[in-house]
Short mmCIF file of C-alpha atoms in Angstrom, two decimals:
data_model
loop_
_atom_site.label_atom_id
_atom_site.label_comp_id
_atom_site.label_asym_id
_atom_site.label_seq_id
_atom_site.Cartn_x
_atom_site.Cartn_y
_atom_site.Cartn_z
CA MET A 1 10.96 24.01 -4.08
CA ALA A 2 11.21 24.63 -7.81
CA LYS A 3 8.52 26.88 -9.31
CA ILE A 4 8.07 24.53 -12.28
CA TYR A 5 8.96 20.94 -11.47
CA ASN A 6 8.40 18.16 -13.99
CA TYR A 7 9.68 14.66 -14.69
CA GLN A 8 12.58 15.96 -16.74
CA SER A 9 13.70 18.02 -13.72
CA TYR A 10 13.22 15.00 -11.46
CA LEU A 11 15.24 12.63 -13.67
CA GLU A 12 18.03 15.16 -14.13
CA GLU A 13 18.37 15.22 -10.33
CA VAL A 14 18.27 11.42 -10.18
CA ALA A 15 21.01 11.20 -12.83
CA GLY A 16 23.27 13.11 -10.44
CA HIS A 17 23.82 9.87 -8.48
CA GLY A 18 25.88 8.69 -11.46
CA SER A 19 27.28 5.16 -11.64
CA LYS A 20 25.82 4.06 -8.31
CA ARG A 21 23.48 1.08 -8.55
CA ALA A 22 19.85 2.23 -8.48
CA LEU A 23 17.75 -0.87 -9.14
CA LEU A 24 18.42 -4.60 -8.72
CA ASP A 25 16.21 -7.55 -9.66
CA ILE A 26 16.87 -10.46 -7.27
CA GLU A 27 15.55 -13.21 -9.52
CA SER A 28 17.67 -12.37 -12.57
CA GLY A 29 20.54 -10.56 -10.84
CA GLU A 30 20.25 -7.74 -13.40
CA SER A 31 20.67 -4.14 -12.29
CA LEU A 32 20.63 -0.55 -13.52
CA THR A 33 22.86 2.29 -12.39
CA TYR A 34 21.33 5.70 -11.88
CA GLU A 35 22.79 7.15 -15.06
CA ARG A 36 21.70 4.10 -17.07
CA LEU A 37 18.18 4.22 -15.61
CA VAL A 38 17.77 7.86 -16.62
CA GLU A 39 19.29 7.29 -20.05
CA LEU A 40 16.94 4.35 -20.68
CA SER A 41 13.94 6.37 -19.45
CA PHE A 42 14.69 9.10 -21.98
CA GLN A 43 15.13 6.46 -24.71
CA VAL A 44 11.70 5.04 -23.86
CA GLY A 45 10.23 8.54 -24.05
CA ARG A 46 11.84 9.08 -27.46
CA LEU A 47 10.58 5.70 -28.71
CA LEU A 48 7.03 6.57 -27.68
CA ARG A 49 7.31 10.01 -29.31
CA SER A 50 8.69 8.50 -32.53
CA SER A 51 5.79 6.05 -32.76
CA SER A 52 2.22 6.91 -33.60
CA ILE A 53 1.32 7.27 -29.90
CA LYS A 54 0.15 10.78 -29.09
CA PRO A 55 0.39 12.67 -25.77
CA GLY A 56 -2.62 11.83 -23.63
CA GLU A 57 -3.09 8.36 -25.12
CA ARG A 58 -2.84 5.39 -22.78
CA VAL A 59 -0.16 2.73 -22.39
CA MET A 60 -0.99 -0.15 -20.06
CA LEU A 61 1.63 -2.01 -17.97
CA ILE A 62 0.69 -5.51 -16.79
CA GLY A 63 3.01 -7.79 -14.84
CA VAL A 64 6.15 -5.82 -15.64
CA ARG A 65 8.98 -6.40 -13.14
CA GLY A 66 10.26 -3.38 -11.22
CA LEU A 67 13.60 -3.19 -13.03
CA ASP A 68 11.74 -2.73 -16.34
CA TRP A 69 8.70 -0.94 -14.91
CA ALA A 70 10.65 2.11 -13.69
CA PRO A 71 12.23 3.21 -17.02
CA ILE A 72 9.04 2.44 -18.95
CA PHE A 73 6.92 4.45 -16.52
CA PHE A 74 9.35 7.39 -16.47
CA GLY A 75 9.47 7.25 -20.26
CA THR A 76 5.69 7.58 -20.49
CA GLN A 77 5.81 10.64 -18.25
CA LEU A 78 8.54 12.26 -20.35
CA ALA A 79 6.52 11.64 -23.52
CA GLY A 80 3.27 12.93 -22.01
CA VAL A 81 1.70 9.49 -22.43
CA VAL A 82 -0.72 8.22 -19.76
CA ALA A 83 0.45 5.08 -17.94
CA VAL A 84 -2.16 2.55 -16.79
CA PRO A 85 -0.39 0.22 -14.32
CA VAL A 86 -2.34 -2.94 -13.47
CA ASP A 87 -1.54 -5.52 -10.81
CA THR A 88 -1.10 -9.05 -12.20
CA ARG A 89 -3.23 -10.33 -9.30
CA ALA A 90 -6.25 -8.54 -10.74
CA SER A 91 -8.88 -10.86 -12.19
CA ASP A 92 -9.11 -11.37 -15.95
CA ALA A 93 -12.55 -9.75 -15.90
CA LEU A 94 -11.21 -6.68 -14.09
CA ILE A 95 -8.25 -6.33 -16.47
CA GLN A 96 -10.63 -6.59 -19.40
CA SER A 97 -12.90 -3.89 -17.94
CA VAL A 98 -9.89 -1.58 -17.46
CA ILE A 99 -8.88 -2.13 -21.09
CA GLU A 100 -12.40 -1.26 -22.23
CA ALA A 101 -12.55 1.84 -20.01
CA THR A 102 -9.11 3.29 -20.82
CA ARG A 103 -8.67 2.03 -24.40
CA PRO A 104 -4.87 1.74 -24.37
CA VAL A 105 -3.08 1.99 -27.71
CA LEU A 106 -0.22 -0.16 -26.40
CA ILE A 107 -0.06 -2.86 -23.72
CA ILE A 108 3.35 -3.77 -22.30
CA THR A 109 3.48 -7.07 -20.45
CA GLY A 110 5.98 -8.86 -18.25
CA GLY A 111 5.06 -12.32 -19.44
CA ALA A 112 2.44 -14.41 -21.16
CA VAL A 113 -0.80 -12.51 -20.64
CA ARG A 114 -3.91 -13.41 -22.63
CA LEU A 115 -5.99 -10.38 -23.47
CA LYS A 116 -8.99 -9.73 -25.66
CA THR A 117 -8.01 -6.48 -27.28
CA ALA A 118 -7.14 -4.93 -30.61
CA ALA A 119 -4.40 -2.89 -28.93
CA LYS A 120 -0.82 -3.70 -29.79
CA THR A 121 0.77 -5.91 -27.11
CA ARG A 122 4.51 -6.15 -26.53
CA PRO A 123 6.71 -7.92 -23.97
CA ALA A 124 8.62 -5.43 -21.83
CA ALA A 125 11.98 -6.99 -22.74
CA ASP A 126 11.38 -6.49 -26.48
CA PHE A 127 10.10 -2.95 -25.98
CA LEU A 128 13.16 -1.95 -23.93
CA LYS A 129 15.50 -3.61 -26.42
CA GLU A 130 14.03 -1.43 -29.17
CA ALA A 131 14.36 1.65 -26.93
CA ARG A 132 18.03 0.90 -26.27
CA GLY A 133 18.72 0.54 -29.99
CA LEU A 134 16.89 3.70 -31.04
CA LYS A 135 19.21 5.78 -33.23
CA THR A 136 16.86 8.37 -34.68
CA PRO A 137 17.21 11.66 -32.76
CA VAL A 138 13.82 12.66 -31.35
CA GLU A 139 13.16 15.95 -29.59
CA LEU A 140 11.73 15.32 -26.13
CA LYS A 141 10.19 18.40 -24.56
CA ALA A 142 9.11 18.01 -20.97
CA ALA A 143 5.41 17.38 -20.47
CA PRO A 144 3.86 20.04 -18.21
CA PRO A 145 2.93 19.03 -14.64
CA SER A 146 -0.76 19.52 -15.53
CA SER A 147 -0.53 16.54 -17.93
CA ILE A 148 -2.42 13.40 -16.94
CA GLY A 149 0.34 11.01 -15.88
CA GLN A 150 -1.42 7.80 -14.92
CA ILE A 151 -4.69 6.06 -14.20
CA LEU A 152 -4.55 3.85 -11.11
CA LEU A 153 -7.07 1.36 -9.82
CA SER A 154 -8.25 2.41 -6.38
CA SER A 155 -8.14 -0.41 -3.83
CA GLY A 156 -11.83 -0.09 -2.98
CA THR A 157 -13.02 -2.53 -0.34
CA TRP A 158 -16.79 -2.09 -0.60
CA SER A 159 -17.13 -1.16 -4.25
CA GLN A 160 -15.50 -2.07 -7.53
CA PRO A 161 -12.18 -0.26 -8.02
CA LYS A 162 -12.32 3.06 -9.86
CA GLY A 163 -9.80 4.60 -12.22
CA VAL A 164 -7.98 7.29 -10.23
CA THR A 165 -6.61 9.89 -12.63
CA LEU A 166 -3.39 11.50 -11.38
CA ARG A 167 -1.68 14.45 -13.02
CA GLN A 168 2.11 14.36 -13.16
CA GLY A 169 2.15 17.34 -10.82
CA ASN A 170 -0.01 15.49 -8.25
CA VAL A 171 2.71 12.87 -7.79
CA LEU A 172 5.69 15.22 -7.92
CA GLN A 173 4.21 17.75 -5.49
CA ASN A 174 3.33 14.94 -3.10
CA MET A 175 6.92 13.72 -3.32
CA LEU A 176 8.39 17.16 -2.59
CA ALA A 177 6.17 17.59 0.47
CA ALA A 178 6.48 14.02 1.79
CA GLU A 179 10.25 13.83 1.61
CA GLN A 180 10.45 16.61 4.18
CA VAL A 181 9.18 14.02 6.68
CA TYR A 182 10.00 10.67 5.06
CA GLN A 183 13.73 11.27 5.01
CA VAL A 184 15.95 8.55 3.60
CA GLY A 185 19.65 8.77 2.84
CA PRO A 186 21.85 7.47 0.03
CA SER A 187 23.14 4.60 2.18
CA GLU A 188 19.69 3.00 2.47
CA VAL A 189 18.97 -0.31 0.72
CA LEU A 190 15.23 -0.63 0.20
CA LEU A 191 13.49 -3.96 -0.41
CA SER A 192 10.52 -3.47 -2.73
CA ILE A 193 7.89 -6.19 -2.32
CA LEU A 194 4.64 -4.35 -3.10
CA PRO A 195 3.23 -3.80 -6.62
CA LEU A 196 4.23 -0.62 -8.41
CA SER A 197 0.68 -0.45 -9.71
CA HIS A 198 -0.14 1.15 -6.35
CA ALA A 199 0.61 4.83 -5.58
CA TYR A 200 1.98 3.97 -2.12
CA GLU A 201 4.81 1.81 -3.46
CA GLN A 202 5.48 4.25 -6.30
CA MET A 203 6.02 7.07 -3.82
CA CYS A 204 7.71 5.39 -0.84
CA GLY A 205 9.50 2.66 -2.76
CA LEU A 206 10.55 4.47 -5.94
CA HIS A 207 10.15 8.26 -6.35
CA ILE A 208 11.50 9.41 -2.98
CA PRO A 209 14.23 6.72 -2.65
CA LEU A 210 15.61 7.42 -6.13
CA ARG A 211 15.77 11.16 -5.53
CA ALA A 212 17.68 10.41 -2.30
CA GLY A 213 20.14 8.05 -4.00
CA CYS A 214 19.01 4.79 -2.35
CA GLN A 215 19.40 1.34 -3.85
CA VAL A 216 16.07 -0.41 -4.54
CA VAL A 217 16.04 -4.21 -4.56
CA TYR A 218 13.05 -5.97 -6.14
CA LEU A 219 11.54 -9.20 -4.84
CA ASP A 220 8.42 -10.36 -6.67
CA GLU A 221 7.08 -12.72 -4.02
CA ILE A 222 5.92 -11.91 -0.49
CA GLU A 223 7.27 -15.03 1.17
CA GLY A 224 8.91 -15.02 4.60
CA GLU A 225 12.03 -17.05 3.85
CA LYS A 226 12.74 -15.21 0.59
CA ILE A 227 12.37 -11.86 2.33
CA LYS A 228 14.82 -12.91 5.07
CA ALA A 229 17.31 -14.21 2.50
CA ALA A 230 17.13 -10.93 0.56
CA ILE A 231 17.63 -8.83 3.70
CA LYS A 232 20.75 -10.77 4.63
CA LYS A 233 22.26 -11.03 1.14
CA TYR A 234 21.81 -7.39 0.11
CA GLY A 235 22.05 -5.65 3.48
CA VAL A 236 18.49 -4.32 3.31
CA THR A 237 17.94 -1.47 5.77
CA LEU A 238 14.34 -0.48 4.93
CA ILE A 239 11.15 -2.20 3.82
CA VAL A 240 7.97 -0.51 2.61
CA ALA A 241 5.12 -2.71 3.79
CA VAL A 242 1.46 -2.94 4.64
CA PRO A 243 0.24 -3.99 8.11
CA ARG A 244 -0.58 -7.49 6.87
CA ILE A 245 3.11 -8.10 6.16
CA LEU A 246 4.16 -6.96 9.65
CA GLU A 247 1.54 -9.27 11.12
CA MET A 248 3.05 -12.10 9.06
CA PHE A 249 6.53 -11.23 10.40
CA GLN A 250 5.20 -11.13 13.96
CA LYS A 251 3.53 -14.53 13.69
CA GLY A 252 6.70 -15.97 12.20
CA ILE A 253 8.82 -14.62 15.06
CA LEU A 254 6.46 -15.84 17.77
CA SER A 255 5.90 -19.24 16.13
CA ARG A 256 9.50 -20.16 16.95
CA LEU A 257 8.69 -19.90 20.67
CA PRO A 258 6.72 -22.32 22.86
CA GLU A 259 3.09 -21.18 22.90
CA GLU A 260 3.10 -20.52 26.64
CA LYS A 261 6.04 -18.07 26.31
CA ARG A 262 4.58 -15.93 23.55
CA PRO A 263 2.41 -13.59 25.69
CA LYS A 264 5.42 -12.90 27.94
CA ILE A 265 7.66 -11.98 24.99
CA VAL A 266 4.98 -9.67 23.57
CA LYS A 267 4.64 -7.99 26.97
CA ILE A 268 8.44 -7.55 27.25
CA ALA A 269 8.55 -6.02 23.76
CA HIS A 270 5.83 -3.54 24.69
CA LEU A 271 7.72 -2.51 27.84
CA LEU A 272 11.12 -2.26 26.14
CA ARG A 273 9.95 0.27 23.54
CA PHE A 274 10.67 2.99 26.12
CA LYS A 275 14.34 1.95 26.30
CA PRO A 276 17.13 3.22 23.99
CA ILE A 277 17.08 1.46 20.64
CA PHE A 278 20.49 -0.22 21.10
CA ILE A 279 19.20 -1.91 24.28
CA ARG A 280 16.11 -3.19 22.47
CA ARG A 281 18.14 -4.56 19.58
CA LEU A 282 20.63 -6.13 21.97
CA PHE A 283 17.88 -7.84 23.99
CA PHE A 284 16.26 -9.21 20.82
CA ARG A 285 19.52 -9.82 18.95
CA LYS A 286 18.47 -13.36 17.98
CA VAL A 287 15.41 -11.95 16.24
CA HIS A 288 17.57 -9.47 14.32
CA GLN A 289 20.06 -12.15 13.38
CA GLY A 290 17.23 -14.34 12.11
CA LEU A 291 15.43 -11.65 10.13
CA GLY A 292 18.59 -9.81 9.05
CA PRO A 293 20.65 -7.49 11.28
CA SER A 294 20.85 -4.70 8.67
CA LEU A 295 17.07 -4.07 8.72
CA ARG A 296 16.22 -1.03 10.84
CA THR A 297 13.21 0.80 9.39
CA LEU A 298 9.70 -0.36 8.48
CA VAL A 299 7.50 2.06 6.54
CA VAL A 300 3.87 1.05 6.97
CA GLY A 301 0.82 2.28 5.08
CA GLY A 302 -2.05 1.15 2.89
CA ALA A 303 -4.21 0.20 5.90
CA ALA A 304 -4.46 0.80 9.63
CA LEU A 305 -1.62 -0.56 11.79
CA THR A 306 -2.83 -2.08 15.04
CA GLU A 307 -1.44 -0.63 18.25
CA GLU A 308 -0.32 -4.10 19.37
CA THR A 309 1.76 -4.73 16.23
CA ASP A 310 3.15 -1.18 16.30
CA ARG A 311 4.34 -1.62 19.89
CA PHE A 312 5.73 -5.10 19.22
CA PHE A 313 8.10 -3.98 16.46
CA GLN A 314 9.08 -0.80 18.29
CA GLY A 315 9.98 -3.01 21.26
CA LEU A 316 12.15 -5.21 19.05
CA GLY A 317 14.16 -2.13 18.10
CA TYR A 318 12.75 -1.18 14.70
CA LYS A 319 11.86 2.34 13.62
CA ILE A 320 8.25 2.39 12.44
CA LEU A 321 7.05 5.12 10.08
CA ALA A 322 3.26 4.96 9.85
CA GLY A 323 1.75 6.81 6.93
CA TYR A 324 -1.77 7.55 5.76
CA GLY A 325 -3.19 8.42 2.39
CA LEU A 326 -5.14 7.19 -0.61
CA SER A 327 -4.55 6.69 -4.30
CA GLU A 328 -6.66 9.82 -4.79
CA THR A 329 -4.10 11.90 -2.84
CA ALA A 330 -1.08 10.61 -4.80
CA PRO A 331 -0.96 9.08 -2.10
CA ILE A 332 0.38 10.59 1.16
CA ILE A 333 -1.70 12.82 3.44
CA SER A 334 0.27 12.42 6.68
CA ILE A 335 3.29 10.61 8.14
CA SER A 336 3.91 9.66 11.77
CA THR A 337 7.56 9.52 12.82
CA ARG A 338 6.69 9.39 16.53
CA GLN A 339 7.92 6.15 18.06
CA ARG A 340 6.55 6.10 21.61
CA GLY A 341 3.10 6.97 22.85
CA ARG A 342 1.52 6.56 19.43
CA ARG A 343 -2.12 5.65 19.95
CA ILE A 344 -4.13 3.50 17.61
CA GLY A 345 -5.24 5.71 14.74
CA ASP A 346 -2.41 8.25 15.12
CA VAL A 347 -1.10 8.83 11.59
CA GLY A 348 1.13 11.82 12.20
CA ARG A 349 1.56 15.28 10.79
CA ILE A 350 -0.40 16.40 7.75
CA LEU A 351 1.83 17.41 4.82
CA ASP A 352 2.43 21.14 4.66
CA ASN A 353 0.95 21.62 1.18
CA LEU A 354 -2.46 20.14 2.05
CA GLU A 355 -5.60 21.72 3.50
CA VAL A 356 -7.77 19.50 5.69
CA LYS A 357 -11.03 19.72 7.63
CA THR A 358 -13.84 17.44 8.78
CA ASN A 359 -17.49 17.62 7.78
CA PRO A 360 -20.39 17.40 10.28
CA ASP A 361 -20.19 13.57 10.13
CA GLY A 362 -16.53 13.68 11.17
CA GLU A 363 -15.31 12.61 7.73
CA LEU A 364 -11.88 13.92 6.67
CA LEU A 365 -11.85 16.28 3.67
CA VAL A 366 -8.65 17.15 1.80
CA ARG A 367 -7.58 19.49 -0.97
CA GLY A 368 -4.24 20.58 -2.40
CA PRO A 369 -1.80 20.07 -5.28
CA SER A 370 -1.56 16.29 -4.83
CA VAL A 371 -5.32 15.59 -4.89
CA PHE A 372 -6.35 13.69 -8.02
CA ALA A 373 -7.91 15.05 -11.20
CA GLY A 374 -11.02 12.82 -11.01
CA TYR A 375 -12.23 9.29 -11.65
CA TRP A 376 -11.54 8.34 -15.25
CA PRO A 377 -12.79 9.73 -17.57
CA GLU A 378 -14.47 12.45 -15.46
CA ARG A 379 -12.68 15.56 -14.16
CA ARG A 380 -13.11 17.34 -10.85
CA SER A 381 -12.32 20.91 -9.83
CA PRO A 382 -8.84 21.24 -8.29
CA ARG A 383 -10.36 23.50 -5.61
CA ALA A 384 -13.03 20.99 -4.61
CA TRP A 385 -12.71 19.19 -1.29
CA PHE A 386 -12.11 15.45 -1.60
CA GLU A 387 -14.13 13.25 0.75
CA THR A 388 -11.72 10.55 1.97
CA GLY A 389 -14.31 8.25 3.54
CA ASP A 390 -12.26 8.17 6.75
CA LEU A 391 -13.51 9.47 10.09
CA ALA A 392 -10.85 11.60 11.75
CA GLU A 393 -9.86 14.02 14.49
CA ILE A 394 -7.56 16.97 13.69
CA ASP A 395 -5.42 18.60 16.38
CA GLY A 396 -3.45 21.42 14.76
CA ARG A 397 -1.62 19.58 11.98
CA GLN A 398 -1.76 16.20 13.75
CA LEU A 399 -4.20 13.64 12.39
CA ARG A 400 -5.91 10.73 14.10
CA LEU A 401 -8.16 8.27 12.28
CA ILE A 402 -11.18 6.98 14.14
CA GLY A 403 -12.43 4.56 11.54
CA ARG A 404 -13.53 4.04 7.98
CA LYS A 405 -16.90 5.59 7.18
CA LYS A 406 -17.65 2.76 4.77
CA ASP A 407 -16.64 0.20 7.42
CA MET A 408 -19.19 1.62 9.85
CA ILE A 409 -22.12 -0.71 10.44
CA VAL A 410 -25.22 1.18 11.57
CA PHE A 411 -28.15 -0.52 13.34
CA ALA A 412 -31.77 0.56 13.63
CA SER A 413 -31.17 1.16 17.34
CA GLY A 414 -28.72 3.92 16.40
CA ASP A 415 -25.78 1.85 17.62
CA LYS A 416 -22.73 1.86 15.36
CA VAL A 417 -19.71 -0.44 15.18
CA MET A 418 -16.56 -0.24 13.08
CA SER A 419 -16.06 -3.64 11.44
CA GLU A 420 -12.27 -3.27 11.54
CA GLU A 421 -12.27 -2.73 15.32
CA VAL A 422 -14.34 -5.89 15.86
CA GLU A 423 -12.00 -7.87 13.60
CA ILE A 424 -8.99 -6.73 15.63
CA LEU A 425 -10.79 -7.66 18.86
CA ILE A 426 -11.44 -11.19 17.57
CA THR A 427 -7.95 -11.90 16.23
CA GLN A 428 -6.21 -10.50 19.31
CA ASN A 429 -8.30 -12.59 21.70
CA PHE A 430 -8.10 -15.80 19.68
CA PRO A 431 -4.47 -16.23 18.53
CA LYS A 432 -5.34 -19.33 16.49
CA ILE A 433 -7.54 -17.23 14.21
CA GLU A 434 -5.41 -16.17 11.25
CA GLU A 435 -7.90 -13.66 9.87
CA ALA A 436 -11.49 -12.58 10.39
CA ILE A 437 -14.05 -10.41 8.68
CA VAL A 438 -17.17 -8.79 10.14
CA MET A 439 -20.05 -8.25 7.73
CA ALA A 440 -23.58 -6.92 8.16
CA GLU A 441 -26.84 -8.77 7.60
CA SER A 442 -28.91 -6.09 5.87
CA GLY A 443 -32.24 -5.01 7.24
CA LYS A 444 -34.78 -2.30 6.37
CA GLY A 445 -33.64 1.06 5.06
CA GLY A 446 -30.03 -0.08 4.61
CA LEU A 447 -29.60 -0.55 8.36
CA ALA A 448 -28.00 -3.69 9.75
CA LYS A 449 -30.03 -6.49 11.35
CA GLY A 450 -26.99 -8.18 12.83
CA LEU A 451 -23.38 -9.26 12.32
CA LEU A 452 -22.01 -12.12 10.24
CA ILE A 453 -18.49 -13.23 11.11
CA ALA A 454 -16.26 -15.39 8.93
CA TYR A 455 -12.85 -16.45 10.21
CA LYS A 456 -10.02 -18.78 9.28
CA ALA A 457 -8.47 -21.04 11.90
CA ASP A 458 -6.94 -24.51 11.85
CA GLY A 459 -9.47 -25.95 14.24
CA ASP A 460 -12.90 -24.72 15.30
CA ILE A 461 -12.89 -21.88 17.84
CA GLY A 462 -16.56 -22.26 18.50
CA GLU A 463 -19.42 -19.92 17.72
CA ARG A 464 -20.31 -19.62 21.40
CA ALA A 465 -16.80 -18.44 22.37
CA ILE A 466 -16.75 -15.68 19.75
CA LYS A 467 -20.30 -14.59 20.54
CA GLY A 468 -19.38 -14.49 24.23
CA LEU A 469 -16.39 -12.24 23.57
CA LEU A 470 -18.46 -9.83 21.50
CA ALA A 471 -21.25 -9.78 24.07
CA GLU A 472 -18.72 -8.38 26.55
CA HIS A 473 -17.66 -5.54 24.24
CA LEU A 474 -20.60 -4.61 21.98
CA PRO A 475 -23.90 -2.89 22.87
CA LYS A 476 -26.54 -5.39 24.00
CA SER A 477 -28.82 -4.42 21.11
CA ILE A 478 -26.33 -5.77 18.54
CA ARG A 479 -26.94 -9.37 17.50
CA VAL A 480 -24.34 -11.75 16.14
CA ILE A 481 -26.40 -13.77 13.67
CA GLY A 482 -23.76 -16.23 12.54
CA VAL A 483 -20.13 -17.26 12.97
CA ARG A 484 -18.41 -19.56 10.47
CA ASN A 485 -14.90 -20.98 10.05
CA ILE A 486 -13.88 -20.87 6.37
CA HIS A 487 -10.67 -22.92 6.79
CA PRO A 488 -8.79 -23.83 4.58
CA GLU A 489 -9.98 -20.98 2.35
CA THR A 490 -8.60 -17.47 2.79
CA LEU A 491 -10.36 -14.14 2.74
CA SER A 492 -10.18 -12.09 -0.46
CA ARG A 493 -7.95 -9.03 -0.24
CA THR A 494 -7.21 -6.00 -2.39
CA HIS A 495 -3.76 -5.43 -3.93
CA THR A 496 -2.78 -3.54 -0.77
CA LEU A 497 -3.89 -6.58 1.30
CA LYS A 498 -6.92 -4.87 2.81
CA LEU A 499 -10.05 -6.98 3.14
CA ALA A 500 -12.14 -6.85 -0.03
CA ARG A 501 -15.41 -6.55 1.85
CA ARG A 502 -17.97 -6.82 -0.93
CA ASN A 503 -16.12 -9.73 -2.53
CA ASN A 504 -16.01 -11.62 0.78
CA LEU A 505 -19.67 -10.89 1.47
CA ASP A 506 -20.60 -12.37 -1.91
CA ARG A 507 -18.32 -15.40 -1.38
CA PHE A 508 -19.38 -16.42 2.12
CA LYS A 509 -22.94 -15.22 2.61
CA GLU A 510 -24.24 -18.62 1.52
CA LEU A 511 -22.46 -20.20 4.50
CA PHE A 512 -24.72 -18.33 6.88
CA THR A 513 -27.91 -19.53 5.18
CA LYS A 514 -26.98 -23.19 5.68
CA LYS A 515 -28.16 -24.85 8.84
#
């Protein structure tokens, strides 16, 4: 590992892959080779340096496609400018609050975006055209790793997202440690379907793959048929996904079977995961032909992967890499490469450059070179322990998550339930339920009075049936106050497709007050 490693060092390594195609945009068919990507990144850095933008000032990226996003982002890092990537799915109010908090001097957009700001706004295509045509020689000294590199919106589920401030060194040191476990080769073709405004996709879908010499193919829409078409056309071997996407794949696969045969196929898949991978892929060859025979690896993070879904895809013959981390840890804390015998919550080996421990409540604490600099605009000590909010067990360097501290619902009786575990119980026992959320009816002292359950299903499951299921599994002291079907509406989710708990509570609480 290099003693001083910065983005200039990184891009010089990336340029070593030469004329090989690095990035491809499916919609336009445009692509960039490795050498052209690096050249354009340096041109962007020079353009920023030649303008009035100073190191440390902010440049916001909204709705910029991956093919353009990568050289613009790398250019900001070379120039010592702070990138503020924002997901286009963010609300107008949220985008406006980010603008007010970060005060960008330039906003680069991927399309028609209406913003109330005095900051200069430019389409990405025009900005890159100017960068390509830049003739004036501009000296571009590498920004030190201690420089603030970007401000990311955390994907908070209970609270409003915060601005996570990452130093350049946070990201690069996380990359150097993670690639020791997340090993990809130059022959891989990676399908990128998650927003680059999230640290998870930046790391697993861009930084590590480019250093390894992979080809990254961008698809802007998470839609089953388009994903399958892309896999087949471009020979995709690897997808970086969140559990929600795997659940979508699983439902799509099973929906092609008669309903009475689905439990049997799931059971067979679970049993076959102990067989050699070629036997599993041979047995489920029709599934692989339908989804795309080149696809072999699914990298899953951003939220907890259920044991049932994990086993299902292992049984089909896919390699599942389950990772864990947060935006605040740039983002990876651990990666599980184990394929058989992985229990629910097992998230693998902790990266070698991180220190971890649990506090008396069982909450995981982390510190190390990839832990963030603070919530914008505040700063935190690099030696301070970061409280992840996740309850965990540590066995040597192996990590197992028990639940989310913020997802824990505590009752006056002292009983506790993890909302996520109850949601999994409901959806696994009622296959017609597409999604469910468990919320708390607040009582005295912040303790819960009972549970409120909203679900989406095409057809009423029945409040009595759901209450009966929960009565079998939850302590008798826990009351289920109300159960409501929200069909045809869907539950609000964060940009990593986790349930946005506070948002959903605000949206649906009125349903439970109606008789």
